[in-house]
XYZ file of C-alpha atoms in Angstrom:
689
model
C 50.324 -40.888 -61.115
C 49.717 -42.699 -57.811
C 46.332 -43.459 -56.288
C 44.705 -40.844 -54.055
C 45.608 -40.827 -50.377
C 42.862 -40.462 -47.717
C 43.850 -36.809 -47.299
C 43.540 -36.239 -51.039
C 40.122 -37.916 -51.047
C 38.925 -35.589 -48.273
C 40.324 -32.616 -50.171
C 38.502 -33.734 -53.346
C 35.209 -34.002 -51.450
C 35.711 -30.580 -49.915
C 36.449 -29.136 -53.339
C 33.354 -30.770 -54.804
C 31.247 -29.271 -52.013
C 32.466 -25.798 -53.049
C 31.450 -26.270 -56.659
C 28.294 -24.482 -57.792
C 25.278 -26.762 -57.793
C 23.618 -27.409 -61.170
C 20.588 -25.220 -61.780
C 17.376 -27.213 -62.361
C 15.913 -26.596 -65.804
C 12.755 -25.196 -64.231
C 11.090 -24.903 -60.858
C 9.580 -28.128 -59.556
C 6.644 -26.057 -58.235
C 5.086 -26.542 -61.674
C 4.995 -29.563 -63.934
C 3.943 -27.504 -66.957
C 6.307 -27.030 -69.877
C 6.712 -23.759 -71.724
C 5.376 -23.501 -75.258
C 8.934 -23.443 -76.615
C 9.823 -26.679 -74.840
C 6.641 -28.382 -75.974
C 7.334 -27.417 -79.575
C 10.890 -28.746 -79.302
C 9.738 -32.137 -78.007
C 6.913 -32.289 -80.537
C 9.394 -31.656 -83.349
C 12.262 -33.946 -82.316
C 10.545 -36.742 -80.332
C 6.856 -36.614 -81.312
C 5.887 -40.153 -80.265
C 7.774 -40.022 -76.976
C 6.318 -36.579 -76.243
C 2.790 -37.892 -76.810
C 3.347 -40.733 -74.342
C 4.931 -38.439 -71.768
C 2.168 -35.864 -71.764
C -0.468 -38.622 -71.577
C 1.553 -40.247 -68.789
C 1.789 -43.606 -70.528
C 4.604 -46.029 -69.773
C 7.735 -45.110 -71.739
C 10.352 -47.753 -72.520
C 13.911 -46.410 -72.832
C 16.647 -48.597 -74.288
C 20.203 -47.450 -73.558
C 22.995 -48.403 -75.953
C 26.244 -47.154 -74.466
C 29.907 -47.985 -74.418
C 31.342 -49.882 -71.489
C 33.405 -46.871 -70.417
C 30.503 -44.441 -70.733
C 28.593 -46.506 -68.151
C 31.418 -46.911 -65.629
C 30.496 -45.848 -62.101
C 32.245 -45.971 -58.729
C 30.746 -45.721 -55.271
C 32.296 -46.152 -51.852
C 30.113 -49.139 -50.995
C 30.728 -50.750 -54.399
C 26.995 -51.267 -54.949
C 26.302 -48.673 -57.643
C 24.727 -50.244 -60.714
C 22.860 -49.366 -63.886
C 20.043 -47.615 -62.019
C 22.524 -45.137 -60.522
C 24.020 -44.175 -63.897
C 23.108 -41.075 -65.868
C 20.487 -42.687 -68.190
C 18.438 -43.905 -65.217
C 18.841 -40.557 -63.447
C 17.718 -38.821 -66.644
C 14.633 -41.058 -66.602
C 14.034 -40.065 -62.985
C 14.018 -36.412 -64.037
C 11.372 -37.306 -66.620
C 9.187 -39.023 -64.011
C 9.409 -35.930 -61.794
C 8.636 -33.550 -64.643
C 5.659 -35.515 -65.945
C 4.471 -36.753 -62.544
C 4.791 -40.500 -63.114
C 3.644 -42.167 -59.900
C 5.293 -45.450 -60.897
C 8.766 -43.894 -60.981
C 11.720 -45.463 -62.798
C 12.177 -49.198 -63.005
C 14.575 -51.544 -64.702
C 13.059 -53.363 -67.666
C 12.101 -56.940 -66.880
C 12.389 -56.662 -63.104
C 8.646 -56.470 -62.370
C 6.391 -55.948 -65.388
C 3.266 -56.118 -63.183
C 4.069 -52.632 -61.865
C 3.153 -51.171 -65.270
C -0.457 -52.118 -64.609
C -0.535 -50.635 -61.112
C 1.043 -47.271 -61.949
C 2.577 -45.794 -65.096
C 6.322 -45.348 -65.027
C 9.430 -45.179 -67.160
C 11.350 -48.388 -67.739
C 15.059 -48.394 -68.522
C 17.037 -51.202 -70.119
C 20.807 -50.844 -70.462
C 22.758 -52.828 -73.060
C 26.439 -52.140 -72.560
C 29.498 -54.339 -72.556
C 32.861 -55.298 -73.955
C 31.606 -56.101 -77.457
C 28.950 -53.410 -77.738
C 30.500 -50.480 -79.591
C 28.577 -48.059 -81.782
C 29.365 -50.178 -84.849
C 27.418 -53.010 -83.168
C 24.283 -50.939 -82.518
C 22.346 -52.034 -85.655
C 23.109 -55.685 -84.862
C 21.945 -55.250 -81.263
C 18.793 -53.392 -82.309
C 17.954 -56.204 -84.711
C 18.444 -58.964 -82.142
C 18.421 -58.717 -78.334
C 16.793 -55.267 -78.323
C 13.593 -56.773 -79.725
C 13.044 -58.842 -76.573
C 11.180 -55.974 -74.875
C 9.223 -52.882 -76.000
C 11.271 -49.836 -77.033
C 9.994 -46.274 -77.429
C 13.213 -44.288 -77.145
C 16.776 -45.436 -77.865
C 19.387 -43.400 -75.999
C 22.755 -43.898 -77.718
C 25.965 -42.746 -76.031
C 29.283 -43.825 -77.534
C 32.595 -42.246 -78.436
C 35.222 -42.910 -75.753
C 36.366 -46.313 -77.036
C 35.930 -45.156 -80.631
C 38.247 -42.202 -80.015
C 40.843 -44.520 -78.454
C 40.600 -46.809 -81.497
C 41.186 -43.913 -83.898
C 37.726 -43.930 -85.490
C 37.474 -40.835 -87.692
C 34.621 -38.316 -87.305
C 33.059 -39.264 -90.695
C 33.209 -42.986 -89.837
C 31.699 -42.312 -86.403
C 28.840 -40.347 -87.937
C 28.173 -43.121 -90.471
C 27.947 -45.623 -87.625
C 25.462 -43.388 -85.812
C 23.403 -42.971 -88.985
C 23.159 -46.750 -89.307
C 22.161 -47.034 -85.637
C 19.442 -44.402 -86.075
C 18.162 -46.181 -89.177
C 17.989 -49.479 -87.265
C 16.122 -47.814 -84.379
C 13.618 -46.261 -86.760
C 13.112 -49.682 -88.361
C 11.800 -50.922 -85.001
C 9.525 -47.833 -84.739
C 11.613 -46.252 -81.984
C 12.893 -42.687 -81.665
C 16.516 -41.788 -80.944
C 18.310 -39.532 -78.476
C 21.945 -39.199 -79.637
C 24.378 -38.303 -76.857
C 28.065 -37.353 -77.000
C 30.084 -38.798 -74.082
C 31.449 -37.107 -70.970
C 35.073 -35.985 -70.739
C 37.605 -38.477 -69.329
C 40.027 -37.450 -66.575
C 42.978 -39.748 -67.243
C 46.591 -38.613 -67.467
C 47.606 -36.384 -69.140
C 44.451 -34.317 -68.786
C 45.357 -32.062 -71.716
C 45.195 -35.200 -73.863
C 42.159 -36.944 -72.375
C 39.895 -33.872 -72.253
C 40.037 -33.375 -76.003
C 40.391 -36.941 -77.264
C 36.721 -37.628 -78.020
C 35.735 -34.031 -78.769
C 36.171 -34.314 -82.570
C 33.685 -37.211 -82.576
C 31.257 -35.316 -80.356
C 31.499 -32.266 -82.591
C 30.860 -34.315 -85.738
C 27.864 -35.943 -84.046
C 26.458 -32.556 -83.073
C 26.876 -31.289 -86.630
C 25.093 -34.334 -88.049
C 22.308 -34.144 -85.458
C 21.636 -30.530 -86.417
C 21.535 -31.451 -90.110
C 19.282 -34.496 -89.626
C 16.995 -33.108 -86.924
C 17.973 -35.625 -84.220
C 17.475 -35.006 -80.531
C 21.026 -34.443 -79.289
C 22.807 -33.777 -76.014
C 26.486 -33.253 -75.308
C 27.724 -34.593 -71.974
C 31.137 -33.232 -72.937
C 29.781 -29.697 -72.489
C 31.946 -28.944 -69.471
C 30.220 -25.642 -68.725
C 26.868 -27.412 -68.394
C 28.224 -30.139 -66.111
C 30.491 -28.157 -63.794
C 31.026 -24.631 -62.559
C 34.455 -23.541 -61.380
C 35.052 -22.767 -57.683
C 36.285 -19.268 -56.731
C 40.026 -18.824 -57.201
C 42.764 -16.211 -57.312
C 44.819 -18.088 -59.939
C 47.208 -15.659 -61.627
C 48.218 -17.416 -64.863
C 47.130 -20.089 -67.339
C 49.058 -22.882 -65.578
C 47.325 -22.184 -62.261
C 43.932 -21.934 -63.951
C 44.453 -25.289 -65.654
C 45.532 -26.856 -62.353
C 42.409 -25.447 -60.716
C 40.225 -26.915 -63.448
C 42.035 -30.262 -63.197
C 41.377 -30.474 -59.470
C 37.735 -29.509 -59.868
C 37.056 -31.991 -62.672
C 38.940 -34.870 -61.097
C 36.979 -34.467 -57.873
C 34.172 -36.218 -59.783
C 36.350 -39.309 -60.304
C 37.878 -42.024 -58.150
C 41.468 -42.910 -58.987
C 42.348 -46.542 -58.384
C 45.789 -47.953 -57.625
C 46.505 -48.378 -61.326
C 45.901 -44.698 -62.046
C 42.507 -45.313 -63.652
C 39.827 -42.661 -63.133
C 36.288 -43.953 -62.521
C 33.269 -41.585 -62.516
C 31.693 -41.170 -59.097
C 27.952 -41.280 -58.463
C 28.026 -37.475 -58.142
C 29.155 -37.130 -61.754
C 26.384 -39.404 -63.006
C 23.876 -37.330 -61.047
C 25.020 -34.200 -62.822
C 25.100 -35.929 -66.199
C 21.509 -37.102 -65.719
C 20.391 -33.544 -64.959
C 22.324 -32.142 -67.925
C 20.809 -34.747 -70.233
C 17.315 -33.787 -69.092
C 17.949 -30.061 -69.436
C 19.412 -30.443 -72.933
C 16.425 -32.548 -73.953
C 14.150 -29.665 -72.978
C 16.251 -26.675 -74.018
C 19.062 -27.841 -76.276
C 22.676 -26.823 -75.723
C 23.152 -23.386 -74.169
C 24.881 -20.741 -76.263
C 28.455 -20.006 -75.127
C 29.496 -16.584 -73.850
C 32.265 -16.432 -76.461
C 32.335 -17.639 -80.042
C 34.921 -18.252 -82.717
C 34.778 -17.214 -86.357
C 36.970 -17.134 -89.488
C 38.509 -20.460 -88.494
C 41.082 -22.156 -90.730
C 44.101 -24.458 -90.394
C 47.109 -23.829 -92.629
C 49.769 -26.435 -93.368
C 53.231 -25.703 -91.975
C 56.607 -27.415 -92.363
C 55.403 -29.454 -95.360
C 52.610 -31.081 -93.389
C 54.558 -31.688 -90.172
C 52.733 -28.787 -88.547
C 49.439 -26.905 -88.584
C 48.661 -23.285 -87.806
C 45.154 -22.710 -86.474
C 43.866 -19.231 -87.228
C 40.643 -18.030 -85.669
C 38.954 -14.981 -84.190
C 37.469 -15.106 -80.692
C 34.386 -12.929 -80.165
C 33.005 -11.652 -76.862
C 29.247 -11.783 -77.321
C 28.454 -10.341 -73.882
C 28.098 -6.778 -72.593
C 30.946 -7.196 -70.118
C 34.712 -7.461 -70.363
C 35.974 -11.040 -70.381
C 39.365 -12.352 -69.343
C 39.905 -15.648 -71.101
C 42.417 -18.442 -70.894
C 42.442 -20.304 -74.228
C 44.370 -23.582 -74.044
C 44.602 -25.881 -77.089
C 44.194 -29.590 -76.319
C 45.751 -32.660 -77.907
C 43.399 -34.253 -80.446
C 43.099 -35.568 -84.006
C 46.782 -36.521 -84.031
C 47.959 -32.940 -83.399
C 49.807 -31.639 -80.341
C 49.877 -27.902 -79.512
C 53.352 -26.370 -79.672
C 52.742 -22.626 -79.320
C 49.776 -20.464 -78.272
C 48.813 -17.167 -76.629
C 46.631 -18.393 -73.757
C 45.739 -15.067 -72.110
C 43.069 -13.009 -73.897
C 41.303 -9.877 -72.619
C 38.209 -8.823 -74.567
C 36.105 -5.726 -74.034
C 32.340 -6.084 -74.393
C 31.553 -7.047 -77.998
C 35.235 -7.061 -78.958
C 37.145 -9.525 -81.160
C 40.716 -10.767 -81.269
C 42.592 -12.903 -83.779
C 44.363 -15.973 -82.385
C 47.140 -18.062 -83.910
C 47.952 -21.495 -82.449
C 50.739 -23.769 -83.666
C 50.460 -27.572 -83.714
C 52.973 -30.332 -84.394
C 52.156 -33.747 -85.777
C 51.987 -36.431 -83.076
C 53.656 -39.827 -83.132
C 50.944 -41.458 -85.237
C 50.352 -40.786 -88.913
C 47.704 -38.102 -89.463
C 45.333 -38.647 -92.373
C 42.071 -36.956 -93.288
C 38.703 -38.429 -94.222
C 37.114 -34.973 -94.458
C 38.425 -31.581 -95.550
C 38.400 -30.113 -92.032
C 40.358 -30.850 -88.889
C 38.493 -30.623 -85.573
C 40.678 -29.037 -82.891
C 39.331 -28.613 -79.322
C 40.195 -25.523 -77.276
C 39.750 -25.319 -73.504
C 38.331 -21.863 -72.739
C 38.318 -20.716 -69.090
C 36.617 -17.508 -67.993
C 36.007 -16.907 -64.292
C 33.729 -19.656 -62.992
C 33.062 -21.075 -66.447
C 35.113 -23.574 -68.443
C 34.222 -25.093 -71.801
C 35.869 -27.261 -74.444
C 35.046 -25.644 -77.787
C 35.929 -27.600 -80.921
C 37.048 -25.646 -83.965
C 36.043 -26.994 -87.392
C 38.953 -25.706 -89.413
C 39.263 -26.223 -93.184
C 42.794 -27.436 -93.923
C 44.299 -24.958 -96.389
C 45.236 -24.563 -99.162
C 44.424 -28.198 -100.030
C 43.217 -31.288 -98.194
C 44.053 -34.862 -99.182
C 40.920 -36.834 -98.264
C 40.889 -40.643 -98.187
C 38.004 -43.072 -98.646
C 38.642 -45.909 -96.148
C 36.093 -48.400 -97.523
C 37.177 -52.049 -97.562
C 37.289 -53.589 -101.045
C 36.166 -57.225 -101.272
C 36.870 -59.769 -104.010
C 39.335 -57.627 -105.930
C 40.700 -59.365 -109.018
C 44.122 -58.426 -110.457
C 43.741 -54.701 -109.674
C 42.275 -52.542 -106.926
C 41.541 -48.848 -106.595
C 41.771 -46.885 -103.348
C 39.451 -43.895 -103.215
C 40.780 -40.430 -102.506
C 40.619 -36.859 -103.670
C 42.447 -33.555 -103.514
C 40.189 -30.718 -102.360
C 40.855 -27.004 -102.763
C 39.908 -25.431 -99.432
C 41.369 -21.935 -99.748
C 40.254 -18.763 -101.499
C 42.538 -18.945 -104.533
C 43.087 -21.295 -107.476
C 45.641 -24.034 -106.789
C 47.643 -26.240 -109.117
C 50.276 -28.875 -108.616
C 51.162 -32.526 -109.040
C 50.842 -35.764 -107.118
C 52.728 -39.058 -106.901
C 51.556 -42.301 -105.301
C 53.545 -45.453 -104.525
C 52.544 -48.900 -103.278
C 54.823 -51.951 -103.186
C 57.155 -50.374 -105.738
C 54.411 -49.416 -108.219
C 54.116 -45.694 -108.917
C 51.373 -43.424 -110.237
C 51.383 -39.694 -110.908
C 49.194 -36.887 -112.155
C 48.493 -33.166 -112.070
C 45.636 -31.040 -110.754
C 44.320 -27.516 -111.198
C 41.448 -26.520 -108.934
C 39.300 -23.505 -108.229
C 38.285 -22.727 -104.623
C 35.918 -25.389 -103.291
C 36.585 -27.821 -106.144
C 37.874 -31.387 -105.802
C 39.683 -33.845 -108.058
C 39.293 -37.602 -107.554
C 42.547 -39.547 -107.586
C 42.981 -42.605 -109.771
C 44.909 -44.732 -107.262
C 44.671 -48.057 -109.076
C 47.355 -50.682 -108.381
C 47.998 -54.283 -109.379
C 47.446 -56.882 -106.695
C 50.712 -58.520 -105.598
C 50.901 -61.973 -107.165
C 53.690 -63.473 -105.068
C 54.639 -63.564 -101.423
C 52.543 -63.815 -98.276
C 48.801 -64.415 -98.373
C 48.316 -61.454 -96.022
C 50.523 -58.430 -96.593
C 50.547 -55.044 -94.877
C 52.317 -52.138 -96.627
C 52.039 -48.369 -96.811
C 50.470 -46.460 -99.681
C 52.297 -43.135 -99.878
C 50.802 -40.106 -101.601
C 52.888 -36.972 -102.202
C 51.194 -33.735 -103.244
C 53.356 -30.875 -104.510
C 52.299 -27.231 -104.754
C 54.454 -24.109 -105.041
C 56.149 -23.812 -101.662
C 54.433 -26.859 -100.165
C 55.128 -30.611 -100.300
C 52.598 -32.805 -98.468
C 53.036 -36.509 -97.770
C 50.078 -38.638 -96.687
C 50.448 -42.321 -95.832
C 47.798 -45.000 -95.295
C 48.533 -48.608 -94.291
C 46.984 -51.027 -96.781
C 46.330 -54.685 -95.957
C 45.996 -57.019 -98.938
C 44.559 -60.363 -97.838
C 44.172 -63.082 -100.452
C 40.920 -65.017 -100.218
C 41.686 -68.162 -98.236
C 40.421 -71.616 -99.166
C 39.663 -74.685 -97.081
C 42.731 -76.619 -95.886
C 44.970 -73.757 -97.038
C 47.680 -72.952 -94.489
C 48.136 -69.271 -93.602
C 50.885 -67.986 -91.319
C 49.456 -65.573 -88.756
C 51.134 -62.225 -88.089
C 52.569 -61.638 -84.580
C 51.895 -58.312 -82.852
C 55.469 -58.288 -81.509
C 58.672 -59.999 -82.578
C 58.548 -63.739 -81.946
C 60.721 -66.756 -82.678
C 57.623 -68.952 -82.757
C 55.130 -69.473 -85.543
C 51.359 -69.925 -85.712
C 49.732 -71.432 -88.808
C 45.979 -71.270 -89.399
C 43.713 -73.371 -91.597
C 39.978 -73.975 -91.927
C 38.037 -77.133 -92.718
C 34.345 -77.608 -93.465
C 31.853 -80.326 -94.270
C 28.071 -80.426 -94.432
C 27.664 -80.148 -90.648
C 30.498 -78.049 -89.218
C 33.207 -75.431 -89.691
C 36.518 -76.232 -87.999
C 39.170 -73.578 -87.368
C 42.662 -74.782 -86.464
C 45.772 -72.989 -85.188
C 49.049 -74.943 -85.160
C 51.533 -73.482 -82.669
C 55.206 -74.113 -83.410
C 58.290 -73.071 -81.468
C 59.898 -73.367 -78.025
C 58.160 -71.846 -74.989
C 55.192 -70.736 -77.085
C 52.524 -72.033 -74.692
C 53.419 -71.976 -71.005
C 51.293 -72.608 -67.904
C 50.171 -69.594 -65.883
C 50.641 -69.266 -62.137
C 47.743 -66.917 -61.401
C 44.862 -68.966 -62.789
C 44.517 -66.909 -65.942
C 44.114 -68.721 -69.292
C 47.272 -69.831 -71.076
C 45.635 -69.195 -74.439
C 42.688 -67.371 -75.965
C 41.315 -67.700 -79.477
C 39.039 -64.934 -80.812
C 37.111 -65.459 -84.030
C 35.102 -62.813 -85.866
C 33.007 -64.682 -88.425
C 30.615 -62.899 -90.782
C 28.250 -65.686 -91.826
C 25.641 -63.643 -93.648
C 24.671 -64.634 -97.169
C 26.935 -63.486 -99.997
C 24.938 -60.378 -100.933
C 24.330 -59.279 -97.344
C 27.960 -59.806 -96.319
C 29.087 -57.058 -98.678
C 26.798 -54.572 -96.900
C 27.611 -52.723 -93.684
C 27.239 -54.644 -90.448
C 29.153 -56.094 -87.543
C 30.058 -59.309 -85.800
C 30.950 -60.150 -82.204
C 33.935 -62.357 -81.392
C 33.558 -65.965 -80.358
C 36.092 -66.316 -77.528
C 37.631 -69.585 -76.419
C 40.147 -69.961 -73.593
C 42.091 -72.786 -72.018
C 45.055 -73.892 -69.947
C 48.398 -75.197 -71.196
C 47.263 -78.732 -70.363
C 45.818 -80.664 -73.336
C 42.065 -81.005 -73.183
C 38.841 -79.114 -73.692
C 38.749 -75.348 -73.877
C 36.063 -73.050 -72.513
C 33.746 -71.243 -74.914
C 32.650 -67.951 -73.375
C 29.075 -66.631 -73.832
C 28.336 -65.872 -77.481
C 26.427 -62.734 -78.510
C 23.167 -63.183 -80.407
C 24.569 -61.195 -83.370
C 27.996 -62.882 -83.259
C 27.835 -64.112 -86.855
C 26.696 -60.847 -88.403
C 23.923 -58.282 -88.517
C 20.633 -60.119 -88.926
C 21.459 -62.998 -86.590
C 19.483 -63.063 -83.356
C 19.583 -66.571 -81.922
C 20.558 -67.909 -78.520
C 23.861 -69.725 -79.027
C 24.672 -72.367 -76.428
C 28.447 -72.351 -75.742
C 28.256 -76.083 -74.974
C 27.365 -76.830 -78.608
C 30.691 -75.411 -79.772
C 33.758 -77.610 -79.334
C 37.172 -76.234 -78.412
C 40.304 -78.144 -77.514
C 44.080 -78.102 -77.155
C 46.017 -81.078 -78.524
C 49.760 -81.462 -77.894
C 52.069 -83.580 -80.048
C 55.161 -85.524 -79.053
C 57.370 -82.993 -80.851
C 56.137 -80.139 -78.643
C 53.759 -78.778 -81.258
C 50.365 -77.614 -80.004
C 47.129 -77.452 -81.941
C 44.107 -75.386 -80.896
C 40.754 -76.135 -82.515
C 37.335 -74.500 -82.557
C 34.360 -76.291 -84.117
C 31.262 -74.253 -85.024
C 28.098 -76.201 -85.923
C 26.579 -75.545 -89.340
C 23.141 -75.170 -87.729
C 24.260 -71.991 -85.953
C 25.227 -70.342 -89.261
C 21.664 -70.483 -90.531
C 21.762 -67.345 -92.715
C 24.660 -68.637 -94.813
C 24.046 -70.455 -98.114
C 26.776 -73.042 -97.283
C 27.601 -74.065 -100.852
C 30.668 -76.286 -100.559
C 33.195 -76.234 -103.423
C 31.938 -72.805 -104.510
C 34.306 -69.822 -104.377
C 31.355 -67.433 -104.105
C 30.175 -69.100 -100.898
C 32.202 -67.005 -98.488
C 32.690 -65.986 -94.881
C 34.232 -62.805 -93.565
C 36.902 -63.961 -91.116
C 39.514 -62.725 -88.708
C 41.286 -64.826 -86.094
C 43.412 -63.656 -83.164
C 45.319 -66.133 -81.002
C 46.876 -64.967 -77.723
C 49.413 -67.252 -76.030
C 51.284 -67.153 -72.742
C 54.876 -67.339 -73.986
C 58.278 -66.897 -72.385
C 57.908 -63.181 -73.238
C 54.468 -62.919 -71.652
C 51.206 -62.743 -73.557
C 51.653 -62.361 -77.322
C 48.994 -62.193 -80.049
C 48.970 -63.505 -83.627
C 46.351 -62.308 -86.160
C 45.044 -63.460 -89.509
C 44.493 -59.817 -90.497
C 46.619 -57.374 -88.439
C 44.616 -54.165 -88.097
C 44.364 -51.073 -85.907
C 40.670 -50.496 -86.610
C 37.715 -51.909 -84.666
C 37.664 -55.701 -84.929
C 33.861 -56.029 -85.016
C 33.269 -54.016 -88.193
C 32.439 -56.005 -91.319
C 35.339 -54.390 -93.171
C 37.967 -55.651 -90.708
C 38.032 -59.192 -92.073
C 39.563 -61.335 -94.772
C 37.500 -63.791 -96.847
C 37.261 -67.561 -96.429
C 35.918 -69.376 -99.495
C 34.174 -72.730 -98.954
C 36.367 -74.505 -101.464
C 39.764 -76.171 -101.504
C 40.514 -74.342 -104.761
C 40.109 -70.661 -103.861
C 40.025 -67.915 -106.452
C 42.865 -65.417 -106.890
C 40.717 -62.593 -105.511
C 41.686 -60.520 -102.484
C 40.339 -58.190 -99.817
C 41.955 -54.740 -99.659
C 41.597 -52.929 -96.325
C 42.527 -49.269 -95.851
C 43.558 -49.269 -92.187
């Protein structure tokens, strides 16, 4: 899709002007809160509520994804204080009559003495995903006072394929880290993207938002959903006659809040952030408004031996008026709608059963919970909402445990289970295969029961040090054969001076070999680049090479616990000489680190040989890895490690990896193991990707 023309921009502004304005949560003639609102704040944010009602300075820390904080303005000057967290804080200052207003943390601390206000500090960037939140809260977040941590993530996680259970676990760890620093938490699901195709982008992050809402309700967290389309935007009047026209009308209305650049990228305008700030404030006071329609008796039934799903649900009109609905299924969770009945007319209080067919998308669909979360776009008059259905997958669900297994010796066991999700007893058999080894068994389950699977395999003893292969599980029931596949990466523990061939992301005639060296004062990581036209100069000033290293340098016991790292990035030209070490995050070497790392203390270089071979080196000082026991010649003195090398080749930029994975690179489970010995053990890391 091309960038907007001036005429289209004017049309978008005119359309936005026609949209209904958001209703303030209460009249600004009074700064008093109702008893219900006071009780809600007292229950969910007791310490913050006490400070607000006593008009004491409140310190808000914002942890948000880079995309969640994007903002576009015509003058190009919009910054953090024009984004929705700061505008939410402004609503708080108005409600509680803070004369000091909203200010950015650290800009002028003396103002706190003159007049109470609300300070906002935003920590957002390329390497600050939700998985990094505990590391951030334990390091740079401690540099200033924190009363309330506002956490908004999900867009990048949805793109990376993070499952709803994994996303919720990451949020739980973030909440635990915030509580450890005596702060309260406001968990926020992200706004809806507007990229092409809209039927794919609108629903992409909704399963994560729905799982977060479910967990927040269970745990008693303060929660807001910026993906609640009905709360953010009303629909302009229209005489659209069918579902296609109604969807086009919604598309135009929603995209009027975004600026489309020449590359087809949609950036949120200031107007959207203004609405998001108001919605955040209103949901803090009142929670999420009840929808005018609801769904019940929701289930998803396997079709075509797992190649399709049939969503069955009943839509209920909870109002006293007739409703004409357009119900459009969206692409999400690896499923693409193939057949639906979009037009629904419901009398007051009436119900109607719906059946929607889905086909499996291009990527493999696997489950880490017994339900599939399928978003539906529901349009009724001036109201549109994306409502996510939590549908048990029937009659059985194959649920995987994706935990990374470290230091496996001879055998490993991947966790999984078969769950009976229907209303009748089920029985059948299963077969699993990995690298030619086969397992099998039978199951007989009552409704709601589950049977763990004994998926234990021998580690491969020959071949490559890092191997990626599929584990295939076939489940057979009368009339139904299901096949579920998970990529498994087996990475042998690597020793010092042991050469490992890196895996290219695309086909390449060249070769990159990695090895590590260590002594009492430094760790040296080396990549030898072999092959013609593997490292070419660039003509636009961009780097000819980039080396990214994720190094978990926590102590042995801590390294096996959850946590994250941030990549150390080094770049350089095709000319031999020193490389450039980019700024290094305080938690780069694992959760618990919190130092200031000077890039000048690292050493990076490119060395070229007479035979055309190139060698790229990165030297990390031992003093910066201060939490590691550093026991040389000991196989139990280990680092978590992944290395990615990107080169400007004759085919353009290509990347080679020590551990080729689809999952988030910063997670502690996305790494192989480096042992500080030249005689490594035969153990291995097993990663369920």
